[in-house]
């Protein structure tokens, strides 16, 4: 297995130097950047090894023990291992590890539970929700009659509004979970609301799955009928999706003929997907094992501690932190009173190697390509070993740029080249102190350290 991967890299360098150079440059870019995109992550080398293994050659439509192709004996073992580890990790009764992404998982949950035109209620995209929670820009908002709930004046989910909308609209499905919300989600409360109006509850924990696993955020699995997550953000696994269910796995599905678990099995395959990405399933199994380790719990504590320290550091520098702080990995900044758009701030910071993303803030009037806010996250910094004490330096470097940017309009700006270069050099030197792997990419794993597949 090792020689195949090593040979592949050698051959790539020789046969396709252009592509090899691009991939090498990308690794260097990551090593020399402070990546604070909230959905970003760093896949462990053992995850990369699974992704690059020869299991990718196997076509395996179906499920373990029930395949439509021969040659699946090892794939079956790997998929069953991934299922068992996912169930153990989340305390779930059911797990499906085949979805290619959380977006796909959400769309297939919606299309299997609902009929076109049915009413759904999810968090509004502009208030922090996700495209697949009912945005008109996605299938979820086109196929279904979607309504969006939002935040109250203090920037917290307005549960009274959720209840009032649910009572009035009688949705078939309520979706909770967010992509730009820094506070704890009360899954039990959502379930109470869903039960009152006879709706099913879908919880999408793509952004907070690692904190859930580490016990640093309440789990939706006992409450939601169905829980979805991606595996590449806080689980540090491959790009992919996961469907989980708690006790409702055995509940009767809306079709009146199947349990929810049976419906999900059919929905993933054959209704929505064909042959699964078996290399990704192997990598998911690897990631789930690591997420069960004490080492991961320490990383999760740093995710949270770093985010709180980062929010405090920006607050001290006069930035408005939406909702006043954070309970997870996300820090949302309102740039309105600094005279900057999210787009300008994102680009100025990228020019020095600080990678964030522009984001709508509650009540934002600007388009999604401009926005008035920034979303920062600490998944990548935490797994690279940065501590809460390092967050003041991260905020200081960002502020040195943002306080010198001169906007010309909503999209263009001037930044003094001497300042830019000085901060860029500082960021690269600082970032290189924190390898993007748990041990240096070019070196061997230290004796006694965690070793994977
Ligand atoms: N949902 C998008 C985000 O939060 O950035 C991509 O995963």
Coordinates of C-alpha atoms and ligand atoms in Angstrom, one line a residue:
X1 CA 0.0 0.0 0.0
X2 CA 2.8 2.4 1.0
X3 CA 4.8 1.7 -2.2
X4 CA 1.8 2.2 -4.4
X5 CA 1.1 5.7 -2.9
X6 CA 4.8 6.7 -3.0
X7 CA 5.2 5.4 -6.6
X8 CA 2.1 7.4 -7.6
X9 CA 3.6 10.6 -6.2
X10 CA 7.0 9.9 -8.0
X11 CA 5.2 9.1 -11.2
X12 CA 3.1 12.3 -11.0
X13 CA 6.2 14.4 -10.5
X14 CA 7.8 12.8 -13.6
X15 CA 4.7 12.4 -15.8
X16 CA 2.8 15.5 -15.0
X17 CA 5.1 18.1 -13.5
X18 CA 2.7 20.9 -14.1
X19 CA -0.1 19.3 -11.9
X20 CA 2.5 18.1 -9.4
X21 CA 3.8 21.7 -9.0
X22 CA 0.2 23.0 -8.5
X23 CA -0.5 20.4 -5.7
X24 CA 2.9 21.2 -4.1
X25 CA 2.2 24.9 -4.2
X26 CA -1.2 24.3 -2.6
X27 CA 0.4 22.4 0.3
X28 CA 2.9 25.3 0.8
X29 CA 0.0 27.9 0.6
X30 CA -1.8 26.1 3.4
X31 CA 1.4 25.8 5.5
X32 CA 2.1 29.5 5.2
X33 CA -1.5 30.8 5.7
X34 CA -3.6 31.3 8.8
X35 CA -6.8 29.6 7.5
X36 CA -9.8 30.8 9.4
X37 CA -12.6 29.8 7.0
X38 CA -15.1 28.3 9.4
X39 CA -15.9 25.4 7.1
X40 CA -12.2 24.6 6.5
X41 CA -10.3 21.7 8.0
X42 CA -7.1 19.7 7.7
X43 CA -7.5 16.0 6.7
X44 CA -5.1 13.8 8.7
X45 CA -2.4 12.0 6.7
X46 CA -4.1 8.7 7.6
X47 CA -7.3 10.1 6.0
X48 CA -5.4 11.1 2.9
X49 CA -3.9 7.5 2.8
X50 CA -7.3 6.0 2.8
X51 CA -8.5 8.4 0.1
X52 CA -5.5 7.5 -2.1
X53 CA -5.7 3.7 -1.6
X54 CA -6.5 1.2 -4.2
X55 CA -9.9 0.5 -2.7
X56 CA -11.0 3.4 -5.0
X57 CA -10.9 0.8 -7.8
X58 CA -13.9 -1.2 -6.5
X59 CA -17.5 -0.6 -7.8
X60 CA -19.9 -1.5 -5.0
X61 CA -23.5 -0.5 -5.6
X62 CA -25.6 -1.6 -2.6
X63 CA -24.8 -2.2 1.0
X64 CA -22.5 -4.6 2.9
X65 CA -23.6 -8.1 2.2
X66 CA -26.0 -6.9 -0.5
X67 CA -24.0 -5.7 -3.4
X68 CA -24.8 -5.6 -7.1
X69 CA -21.1 -6.3 -8.0
X70 CA -18.6 -9.0 -7.1
X71 CA -15.3 -8.3 -5.4
X72 CA -16.7 -6.4 -2.5
X73 CA -15.5 -8.5 0.4
X74 CA -13.0 -5.9 1.8
X75 CA -15.2 -3.0 0.8
X76 CA -18.0 -4.6 2.9
X77 CA -15.7 -4.9 5.9
X78 CA -14.6 -1.3 5.5
X79 CA -18.2 0.1 5.1
X80 CA -19.4 -1.9 8.1
X81 CA -16.5 -0.6 10.2
X82 CA -17.4 3.0 9.2
X83 CA -21.1 2.4 10.1
X84 CA -20.2 0.9 13.4
X85 CA -17.7 3.6 14.3
X86 CA -20.2 6.4 13.3
X87 CA -23.0 4.9 15.5
X88 CA -20.6 4.5 18.4
X89 CA -19.2 8.0 18.0
X90 CA -22.6 9.7 18.0
X91 CA -24.6 7.3 20.1
X92 CA -26.8 6.7 17.0
X93 CA -29.1 3.8 16.2
X94 CA -28.6 4.2 12.5
X95 CA -25.8 5.5 10.3
X96 CA -25.5 5.7 6.5
X97 CA -21.9 6.6 5.4
X98 CA -22.5 6.7 1.7
X99 CA -23.7 10.3 1.0
X100 CA -21.2 12.1 -1.2
X101 CA -21.7 15.3 0.9
X102 CA -24.0 16.8 3.5
X103 CA -25.8 18.8 0.8
X104 CA -26.6 15.6 -1.0
X105 CA -27.6 14.0 2.3
X106 CA -30.0 17.0 3.0
X107 CA -31.5 16.9 -0.5
X108 CA -32.1 13.1 -0.3
X109 CA -33.7 13.4 3.1
X110 CA -36.0 16.1 1.8
X111 CA -36.9 14.3 -1.3
X112 CA -37.5 11.0 0.4
X113 CA -39.7 12.4 3.2
X114 CA -41.7 15.0 1.3
X115 CA -43.6 15.5 -1.9
X116 CA -42.9 18.4 -4.2
X117 CA -44.7 21.5 -3.0
X118 CA -44.7 20.4 0.7
X119 CA -44.0 23.1 3.2
X120 CA -40.6 23.2 5.0
X121 CA -39.3 25.6 7.6
X122 CA -35.5 26.2 7.9
X123 CA -33.2 28.9 9.0
X124 CA -33.0 31.7 6.4
X125 CA -29.8 31.6 4.4
X126 CA -29.2 35.3 5.1
X127 CA -29.6 34.8 8.9
X128 CA -27.1 31.9 9.0
X129 CA -28.8 28.9 7.4
X130 CA -27.6 26.8 4.5
X131 CA -28.5 26.6 0.9
X132 CA -30.1 23.2 1.3
X133 CA -32.3 24.3 4.1
X134 CA -34.8 26.0 1.7
X135 CA -32.9 28.7 -0.1
X136 CA -34.6 29.5 -3.5
X137 CA -31.1 29.2 -5.0
X138 CA -31.1 25.4 -4.3
X139 CA -33.3 22.4 -5.1
X140 CA -34.6 22.6 -1.5
X141 CA -36.2 26.0 -2.1
X142 CA -37.4 25.2 -5.7
X143 CA -39.0 21.8 -5.1
X144 CA -40.6 22.7 -1.8
X145 CA -42.6 25.6 -0.3
X146 CA -39.8 26.9 1.9
X147 CA -40.0 29.5 4.7
X148 CA -37.2 30.9 6.7
X149 CA -36.9 31.7 10.4
X150 CA -34.3 34.0 11.8
X151 CA -32.7 35.7 14.7
X152 CA -33.9 38.0 17.5
X153 CA -32.4 41.5 18.2
X154 CA -29.6 40.0 20.2
X155 CA -28.5 37.7 17.4
X156 CA -29.9 34.4 18.9
X157 CA -32.3 32.1 17.1
X158 CA -35.8 33.4 17.7
X159 CA -37.5 30.3 19.0
X160 CA -40.8 32.2 19.5
X161 CA -40.8 33.1 15.8
X162 CA -40.0 29.5 14.9
X163 CA -43.0 28.3 17.0
X164 CA -45.3 31.0 15.6
X165 CA -44.3 30.2 12.0
X166 CA -44.6 26.5 12.6
X167 CA -48.1 26.9 14.0
X168 CA -49.2 29.1 11.1
X169 CA -47.5 27.2 8.3
X170 CA -47.8 23.6 9.6
X171 CA -44.6 22.5 7.8
X172 CA -44.0 18.8 7.1
X173 CA -40.4 19.3 8.0
X174 CA -38.4 21.7 10.2
X175 CA -34.7 22.0 9.6
X176 CA -32.3 23.2 12.3
X177 CA -28.5 23.8 12.1
X178 CA -26.6 26.6 10.5
X179 CA -23.5 27.7 8.7
X180 CA -23.1 31.1 10.2
X181 CA -24.4 31.0 13.7
X182 CA -22.1 31.2 16.7
X183 CA -24.4 30.2 19.5
X184 CA -25.7 26.9 20.9
X185 CA -28.7 25.3 19.0
X186 CA -31.4 24.1 21.3
X187 CA -32.3 20.8 19.6
X188 CA -34.7 19.7 22.3
X189 CA -36.7 22.9 21.8
X190 CA -36.8 22.4 18.1
X191 CA -38.2 18.9 18.7
X192 CA -40.9 20.2 21.0
X193 CA -41.9 22.7 18.3
X194 CA -41.9 19.9 15.6
X195 CA -43.9 17.6 17.8
X196 CA -46.5 20.3 18.5
X197 CA -47.2 20.9 14.8
X198 CA -46.7 17.3 13.7
X199 CA -43.5 18.0 11.7
X200 CA -40.4 15.9 11.3
X201 CA -37.1 17.4 12.5
X202 CA -33.9 17.4 10.5
X203 CA -30.7 18.6 12.3
X204 CA -27.8 19.5 10.1
X205 CA -24.7 19.6 12.3
X206 CA -22.1 19.9 9.5
X207 CA -20.5 22.9 11.3
X208 CA -20.5 21.6 14.8
X209 CA -20.2 17.8 14.6
X210 CA -16.8 17.8 16.3
X211 CA -18.0 19.8 19.2
X212 CA -21.0 17.4 19.5
X213 CA -18.7 14.4 19.5
X214 CA -16.5 16.0 22.2
X215 CA -19.5 16.8 24.4
X216 CA -18.9 20.6 23.9
X217 CA -22.3 21.1 22.2
X218 CA -25.5 19.3 22.9
X219 CA -26.2 16.4 20.5
X220 CA -29.3 16.5 18.2
X221 CA -29.2 12.7 17.8
X222 CA -31.6 11.9 20.7
X223 CA -34.0 14.7 19.5
X224 CA -34.0 15.0 15.7
X225 CA -35.7 12.4 13.6
X226 CA -32.7 12.6 11.3
X227 CA -29.3 14.2 11.7
X228 CA -26.9 15.0 8.8
X229 CA -23.4 16.2 8.8
X230 CA -20.5 16.5 6.4
X231 CA -17.3 14.6 7.4
X232 CA -14.7 17.1 6.3
X233 CA -15.2 20.1 8.6
X234 CA -14.9 19.4 12.4
X235 CA -14.5 15.6 11.9
X236 CA -11.3 16.2 9.9
X237 CA -12.2 13.5 7.5
X238 CA -12.7 13.2 3.8
X239 CA -15.2 15.4 1.8
X240 CA -18.4 13.5 2.3
X241 CA -21.7 13.2 4.1
X242 CA -23.2 11.1 6.9
X243 CA -26.8 10.4 7.9
X244 CA -27.6 9.5 11.5
X245 CA -30.7 8.6 13.5
X246 CA -31.5 8.1 17.1
X247 CA -34.5 6.3 18.5
X248 CA -36.7 7.5 15.6
X249 CA -34.9 5.2 13.2
X250 CA -37.7 2.7 13.9
X251 CA -40.5 5.3 13.6
X252 CA -42.9 4.9 10.7
X253 CA -41.9 7.1 7.7
X254 CA -44.5 9.4 6.0
X255 CA -45.1 6.8 3.3
X256 CA -46.7 4.6 6.0
X257 CA -44.9 1.5 4.7
X258 CA -41.3 1.8 5.9
X259 CA -39.4 2.8 9.0
X260 CA -37.3 6.0 8.7
X261 CA -34.2 3.8 8.6
X262 CA -35.5 1.7 5.7
X263 CA -36.5 4.8 3.9
X264 CA -33.1 6.3 4.3
X265 CA -31.4 3.2 3.0
X266 CA -33.4 3.2 -0.1
X267 CA -33.2 6.9 -0.5
X268 CA -29.3 7.0 -0.5
X269 CA -29.2 4.0 -2.9
X270 CA -30.7 3.5 -5.4
X271 CA -33.0 6.5 -5.4
X272 CA -30.3 9.3 -5.2
X273 CA -26.8 7.8 -5.6
X274 CA -25.2 5.0 -7.5
X275 CA -21.9 3.4 -6.5
X276 CA -20.5 4.9 -3.3
X277 CA -17.1 6.5 -3.1
X278 CA -15.5 3.6 -1.2
X279 CA -12.2 5.3 -0.7
X280 CA -14.1 8.1 1.1
X281 CA -15.9 5.6 3.2
X282 CA -12.6 4.1 4.3
X283 CA -11.4 7.6 5.1
X284 CA -14.6 8.3 7.1
X285 CA -13.9 5.1 9.1
X286 CA -10.4 6.5 9.9
X287 CA -11.7 9.9 10.8
X288 CA -14.4 8.5 13.1
X289 CA -11.8 6.5 15.0
X290 CA -9.6 9.6 15.5
X291 CA -12.6 11.6 16.7
X292 CA -13.1 9.0 19.4
X293 CA -9.6 9.6 20.7
X294 CA -8.5 11.8 23.7
X295 CA -6.2 13.7 21.3
X296 CA -9.3 14.8 19.3
X297 CA -11.1 15.9 22.5
X298 CA -8.1 18.2 23.1
X299 CA -8.4 19.6 19.6
X300 CA -12.1 20.2 20.1
X301 CA -11.4 22.1 23.4
X302 CA -8.9 24.2 21.4
X303 CA -11.6 24.9 18.7
X304 CA -13.9 26.3 21.3
X305 CA -11.2 28.0 23.4
X306 CA -9.6 29.6 20.4
X307 CA -12.9 30.9 19.0
X308 CA -13.8 32.5 22.4
X309 CA -10.3 34.1 22.6
X310 CA -10.5 35.3 18.9
X311 CA -13.9 36.9 19.5
X312 CA -12.6 38.6 22.6
X313 CA -9.5 39.8 20.8
X314 CA -11.5 41.4 18.0
X315 CA -13.9 42.9 20.5
X316 CA -11.0 44.5 22.3
X317 CA -9.9 46.0 19.0
X318 CA -13.3 47.6 18.5
X319 CA -14.9 45.2 16.1
X320 CA -18.6 44.4 16.6
X321 CA -18.9 40.6 17.3
X322 CA -22.4 39.5 16.3
X323 CA -24.2 38.0 19.3
X324 CA -21.4 39.3 21.5
X325 CA -19.3 36.1 21.4
X326 CA -19.4 32.5 20.5
X327 CA -20.4 29.0 21.8
X328 CA -18.7 27.1 18.9
X329 CA -15.9 27.6 16.4
X330 CA -17.5 30.6 14.6
X331 CA -16.8 34.3 15.1
X332 CA -19.0 36.6 13.1
X333 CA -17.9 40.2 12.6
X334 CA -20.0 43.1 11.5
X335 CA -17.8 45.5 9.4
X336 CA -20.5 48.1 8.9
X337 CA -19.1 50.7 11.3
X338 CA -15.6 50.2 10.0
X339 CA -16.6 51.3 6.5
X340 CA -15.5 48.0 4.9
X341 CA -17.5 45.4 3.0
X342 CA -17.0 41.7 3.6
X343 CA -15.6 41.3 0.1
X344 CA -12.9 43.9 0.6
X345 CA -11.9 42.6 4.0
X346 CA -11.7 39.0 2.6
X347 CA -9.5 40.1 -0.3
X348 CA -7.3 42.3 1.7
X349 CA -6.7 39.6 4.3
X350 CA -6.1 37.0 1.6
X351 CA -3.4 39.2 0.2
X352 CA -1.4 38.6 3.4
X353 CA -2.2 35.0 3.9
X354 CA -5.1 35.3 6.3
X355 CA -7.9 33.3 4.8
X356 CA -11.5 34.0 5.9
X357 CA -14.8 34.4 4.1
X358 CA -17.2 37.3 3.6
X359 CA -20.6 36.6 5.1
X360 CA -24.0 38.1 5.3
X361 CA -24.9 39.4 8.7
X362 CA -28.4 39.6 10.1
X363 CA -30.3 42.3 8.2
X364 CA -27.6 42.7 5.6
X365 CA -28.7 44.7 2.5
X366 CA -25.6 43.8 0.4
X367 CA -25.5 41.0 -2.1
X368 CA -23.9 37.7 -1.2
X369 CA -20.9 38.6 -3.4
X370 CA -20.2 41.7 -1.3
X371 CA -21.8 41.4 2.2
X372 CA -21.2 43.4 5.3
X373 CA -19.6 40.8 7.5
X374 CA -16.8 38.3 7.9
X375 CA -17.1 34.7 9.2
X376 CA -14.1 33.3 11.0
X377 CA -13.6 29.8 12.4
X378 CA -11.0 28.0 14.4
X379 CA -11.1 24.3 13.1
X380 CA -7.9 24.6 11.1
X381 CA -6.0 26.7 13.7
X382 CA -6.9 24.3 16.5
X383 CA -5.8 21.1 14.7
X384 CA -2.5 22.8 13.8
X385 CA -1.9 23.4 17.5
X386 CA -2.6 27.1 17.9
X387 CA -3.8 27.8 21.4
X388 CA -6.2 30.5 22.8
X389 CA -3.1 32.6 23.7
X390 CA -2.2 32.7 20.0
X391 CA -5.5 34.3 19.0
X392 CA -4.5 37.8 20.1
X393 CA -1.7 37.6 17.5
X394 CA -4.1 36.4 14.8
X395 CA -6.5 39.3 15.5
X396 CA -3.6 41.8 15.7
X397 CA -2.3 40.7 12.3
X398 CA -5.8 40.9 10.7
X399 CA -6.4 44.3 12.3
X400 CA -3.1 45.7 11.0
X401 CA -4.4 45.0 7.5
X402 CA -8.1 46.0 8.0
X403 CA -7.3 49.3 9.7
X404 CA -5.0 50.3 6.7
X405 CA -7.4 49.3 3.9
X406 CA -8.8 52.3 1.9
X407 CA -12.0 51.3 0.1
X408 CA -12.6 52.9 -3.3
X409 CA -16.1 51.4 -3.5
X410 CA -17.8 48.2 -2.2
X411 CA -15.4 45.9 -4.2
X412 CA -12.1 47.7 -4.7
X413 CA -9.6 49.1 -2.3
X414 CA -6.0 50.3 -1.8
X415 CA -3.6 48.8 0.6
X416 CA -0.1 50.2 1.2
X417 CA 2.4 47.6 -0.4
X418 CA 4.9 48.0 2.4
X419 CA 2.3 47.2 5.1
X420 CA 0.9 44.4 3.0
X421 CA 4.4 42.8 2.5
X422 CA 5.3 43.3 6.2
X423 CA 2.2 41.5 7.4
X424 CA 2.4 38.8 4.8
X425 CA 5.9 38.0 5.8
X426 CA 4.9 37.9 9.5
X427 CA 1.9 35.6 8.8
X428 CA 4.0 33.2 6.8
X429 CA 6.7 33.0 9.5
X430 CA 4.1 32.6 12.2
X431 CA 2.0 30.0 10.3
X432 CA 5.1 27.8 9.6
X433 CA 5.5 27.2 13.3
X434 CA 2.3 25.1 13.2
X435 CA 2.5 22.1 10.8
X436 CA -0.7 21.3 9.0
X437 CA -0.3 17.7 10.0
X438 CA -0.1 16.4 13.6
X439 CA 3.5 15.7 12.7
X440 CA 5.6 17.4 10.1
X441 CA 4.6 16.3 6.6
X442 CA 8.2 15.7 5.5
X443 CA 9.2 13.9 8.7
X444 CA 8.2 10.5 10.3
X445 CA 5.6 10.2 12.9
X446 CA 7.2 10.5 16.4
X447 CA 7.6 7.2 18.2
X448 CA 4.4 6.3 20.1
X449 CA 2.2 8.7 18.2
X450 CA -1.0 7.8 16.6
X451 CA -0.6 5.8 13.4
X452 CA -3.3 5.0 10.9
X453 CA -4.2 2.7 8.1
Ligands
LIG1 N1 -21.7 25.4 3.7 C1 -20.5 26.1 3.3 C2 -19.8 26.8 4.4 O1 -20.3 26.8 5.5 O2 -18.8 27.4 4.1 C3 -19.5 25.1 2.6 O3 -19.5 23.9 3.3

